[in-house]
CSV table of C-alpha atoms in Angstrom, one decimal:
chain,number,residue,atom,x,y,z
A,1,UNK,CA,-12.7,60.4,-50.7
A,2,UNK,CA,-10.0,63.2,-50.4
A,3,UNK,CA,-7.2,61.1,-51.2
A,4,UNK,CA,-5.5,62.6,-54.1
A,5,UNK,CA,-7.1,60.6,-57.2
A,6,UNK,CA,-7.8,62.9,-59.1
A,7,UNK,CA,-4.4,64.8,-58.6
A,8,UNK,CA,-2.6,61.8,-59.8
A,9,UNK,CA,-5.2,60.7,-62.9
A,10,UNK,CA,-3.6,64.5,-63.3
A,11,UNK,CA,0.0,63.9,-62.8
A,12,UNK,CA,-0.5,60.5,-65.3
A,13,UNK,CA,-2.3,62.7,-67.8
A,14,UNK,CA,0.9,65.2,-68.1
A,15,UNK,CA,-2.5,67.6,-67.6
A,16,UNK,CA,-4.8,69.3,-65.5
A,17,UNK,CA,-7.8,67.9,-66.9
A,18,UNK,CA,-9.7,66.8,-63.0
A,19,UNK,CA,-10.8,69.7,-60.8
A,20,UNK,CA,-9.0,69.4,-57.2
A,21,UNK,CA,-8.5,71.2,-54.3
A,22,UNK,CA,-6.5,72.1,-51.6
A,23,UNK,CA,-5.8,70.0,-48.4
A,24,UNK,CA,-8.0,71.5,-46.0
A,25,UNK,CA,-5.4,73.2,-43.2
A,26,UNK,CA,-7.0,72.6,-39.8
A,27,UNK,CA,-6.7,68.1,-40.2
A,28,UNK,CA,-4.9,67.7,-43.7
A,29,UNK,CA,-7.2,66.1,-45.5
A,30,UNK,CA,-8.4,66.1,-48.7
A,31,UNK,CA,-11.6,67.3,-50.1
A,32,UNK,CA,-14.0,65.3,-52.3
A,33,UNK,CA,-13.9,67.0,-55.6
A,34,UNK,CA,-15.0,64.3,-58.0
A,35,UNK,CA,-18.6,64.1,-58.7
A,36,UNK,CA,-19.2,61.4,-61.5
A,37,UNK,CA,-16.8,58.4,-63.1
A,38,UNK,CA,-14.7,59.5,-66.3
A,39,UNK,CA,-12.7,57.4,-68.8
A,40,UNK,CA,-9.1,58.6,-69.8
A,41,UNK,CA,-6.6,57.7,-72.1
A,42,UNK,CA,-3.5,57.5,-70.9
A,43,UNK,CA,-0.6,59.1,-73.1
A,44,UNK,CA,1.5,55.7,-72.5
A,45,UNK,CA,-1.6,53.7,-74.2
A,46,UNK,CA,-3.0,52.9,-70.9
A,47,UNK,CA,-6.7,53.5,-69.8
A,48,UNK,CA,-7.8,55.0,-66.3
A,49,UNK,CA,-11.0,55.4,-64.6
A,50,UNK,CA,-11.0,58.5,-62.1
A,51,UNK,CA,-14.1,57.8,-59.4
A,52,UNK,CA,-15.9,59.2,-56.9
A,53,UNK,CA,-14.5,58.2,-53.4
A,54,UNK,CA,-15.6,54.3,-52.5
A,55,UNK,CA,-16.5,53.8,-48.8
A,56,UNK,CA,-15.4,50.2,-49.4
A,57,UNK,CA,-13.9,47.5,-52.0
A,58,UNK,CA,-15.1,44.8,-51.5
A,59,UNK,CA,-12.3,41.3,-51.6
A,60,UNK,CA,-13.8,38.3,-54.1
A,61,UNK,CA,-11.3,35.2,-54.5
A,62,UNK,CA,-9.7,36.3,-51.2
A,63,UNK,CA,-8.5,32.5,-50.5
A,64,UNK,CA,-5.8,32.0,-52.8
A,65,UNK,CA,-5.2,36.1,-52.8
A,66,UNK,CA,-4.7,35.0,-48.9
A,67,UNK,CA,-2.7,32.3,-49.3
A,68,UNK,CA,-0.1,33.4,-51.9
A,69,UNK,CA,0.6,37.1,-50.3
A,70,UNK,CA,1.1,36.0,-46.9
A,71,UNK,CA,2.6,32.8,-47.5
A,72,UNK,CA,4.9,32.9,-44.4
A,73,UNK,CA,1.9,33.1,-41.9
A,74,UNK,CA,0.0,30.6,-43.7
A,75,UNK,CA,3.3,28.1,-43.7
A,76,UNK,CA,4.1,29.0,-39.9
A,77,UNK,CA,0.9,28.5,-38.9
A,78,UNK,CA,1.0,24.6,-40.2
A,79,UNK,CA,3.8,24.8,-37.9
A,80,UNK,CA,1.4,24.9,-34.8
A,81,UNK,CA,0.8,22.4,-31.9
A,82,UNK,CA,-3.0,21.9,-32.6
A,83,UNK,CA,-5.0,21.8,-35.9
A,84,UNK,CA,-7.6,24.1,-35.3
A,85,UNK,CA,-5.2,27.0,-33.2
A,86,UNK,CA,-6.5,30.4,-33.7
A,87,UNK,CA,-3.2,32.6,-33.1
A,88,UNK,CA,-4.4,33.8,-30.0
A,89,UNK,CA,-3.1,32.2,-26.6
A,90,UNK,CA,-3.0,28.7,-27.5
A,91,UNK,CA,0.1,26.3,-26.0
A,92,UNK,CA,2.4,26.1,-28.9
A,93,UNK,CA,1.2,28.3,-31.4
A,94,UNK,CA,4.2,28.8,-33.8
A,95,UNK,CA,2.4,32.1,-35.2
A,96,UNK,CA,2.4,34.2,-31.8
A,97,UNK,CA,6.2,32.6,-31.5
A,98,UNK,CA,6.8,34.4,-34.7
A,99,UNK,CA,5.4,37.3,-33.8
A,100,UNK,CA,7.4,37.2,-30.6
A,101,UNK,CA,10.5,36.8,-32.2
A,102,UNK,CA,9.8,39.6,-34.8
A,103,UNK,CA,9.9,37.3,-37.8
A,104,UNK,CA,6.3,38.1,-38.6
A,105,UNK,CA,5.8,41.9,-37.7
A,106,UNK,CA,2.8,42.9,-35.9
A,107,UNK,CA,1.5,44.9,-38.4
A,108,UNK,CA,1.6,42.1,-41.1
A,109,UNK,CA,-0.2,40.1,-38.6
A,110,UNK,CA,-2.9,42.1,-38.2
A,111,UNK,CA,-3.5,43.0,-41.9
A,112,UNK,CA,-3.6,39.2,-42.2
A,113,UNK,CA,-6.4,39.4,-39.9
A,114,UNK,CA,-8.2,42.1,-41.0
A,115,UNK,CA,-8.2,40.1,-44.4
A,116,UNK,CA,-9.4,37.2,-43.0
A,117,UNK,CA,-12.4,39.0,-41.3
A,118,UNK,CA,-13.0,40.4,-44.7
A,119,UNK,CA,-13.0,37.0,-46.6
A,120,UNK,CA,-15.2,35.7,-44.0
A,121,UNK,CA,-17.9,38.4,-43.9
A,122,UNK,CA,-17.9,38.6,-47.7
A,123,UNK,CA,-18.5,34.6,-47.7
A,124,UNK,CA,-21.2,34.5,-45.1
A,125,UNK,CA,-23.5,37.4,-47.1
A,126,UNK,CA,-23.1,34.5,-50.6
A,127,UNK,CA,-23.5,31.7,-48.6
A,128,UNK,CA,-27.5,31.8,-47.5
A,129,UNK,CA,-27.1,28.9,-44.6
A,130,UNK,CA,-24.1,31.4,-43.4
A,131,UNK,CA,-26.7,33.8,-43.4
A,132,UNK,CA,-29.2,32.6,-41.9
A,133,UNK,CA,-27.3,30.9,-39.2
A,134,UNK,CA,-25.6,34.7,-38.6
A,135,UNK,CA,-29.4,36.0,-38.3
A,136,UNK,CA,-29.9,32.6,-35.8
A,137,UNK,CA,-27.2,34.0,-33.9
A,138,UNK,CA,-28.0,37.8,-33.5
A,139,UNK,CA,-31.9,36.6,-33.0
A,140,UNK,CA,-30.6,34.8,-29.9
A,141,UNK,CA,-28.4,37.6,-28.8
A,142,UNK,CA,-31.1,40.2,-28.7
A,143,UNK,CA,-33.5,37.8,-26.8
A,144,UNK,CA,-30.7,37.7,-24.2
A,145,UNK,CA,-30.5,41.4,-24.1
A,146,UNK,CA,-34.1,42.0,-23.5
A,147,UNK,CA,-34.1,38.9,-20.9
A,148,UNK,CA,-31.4,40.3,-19.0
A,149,UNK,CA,-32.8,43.9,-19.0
A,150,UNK,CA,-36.5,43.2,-17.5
């Protein structure tokens, strides 16, 4: 929300046809202006939707979305001493040596990541054994909490 949608469906529609506002002063931030989803023709032929802010998208297909954009980390990492290395502290991982060496930034590295997380957590909620395993797991957490706390 507040991100400047609707000031750009503006910009593409050579018109100010979507109510904004102005940043607020005291953090710089937008405002959420728009209230429902609306259709627009573009003047180049084009369609665009202008929504509502999203709290989330949601990725579907991540694997080969994954795969192809970060290409280097995925190749580097067949690089590393064991099979199933996580990129974390292992002996010869080739992926922290890349990171080391500044051939993979940081930054790339941890969107990679934060991908990966994303893929995984949108898997587990279609996969129902994934599930239920995940509820397994929390189930034997919260037992251990209340154990531990008598």
């Amino acid at each position: 929300s507040g991100v400047g949608k609707s000031t750009l469906t503006n910009q593409l529609l050579g018109d100010n046809r979507q109510a904004v506002q102005t940043v607020r002063t005291d953090d710089s931030r937008g405002r959420h202006t728009t209230t429902q989803r609306e259709l627009f023709p573009l003047p180049s032929g084009g369609l665009l939707i202008d929504t509502p802010g999203m709290r989330e998208l949601q990725l579907w297909q991540t694997e080969t979305g994954l795969t192809h954009t970060f290409a280097d980390i995925e190749e580097i990492a067949q690089q590393c001493r064991f099979r199933d290395c996580q990129h974390e502290t292992e002996p010869g991982c080739m992926v922290q040596a890349a990171i080391d060496e500044g051939i993979i930034s940081r930054k790339r590295w941890r969107s990679y990541q934060k991908l990966q997380r994303e893929q995984q957590y949108t898997a587990s909620r279609h996969d129902y054994k994934a599930q239920l395993e995940e509820k397994r797991k929390w189930k034997r957490i919260h037992k251990e909490i209340r154990k531990r706390s008598r």
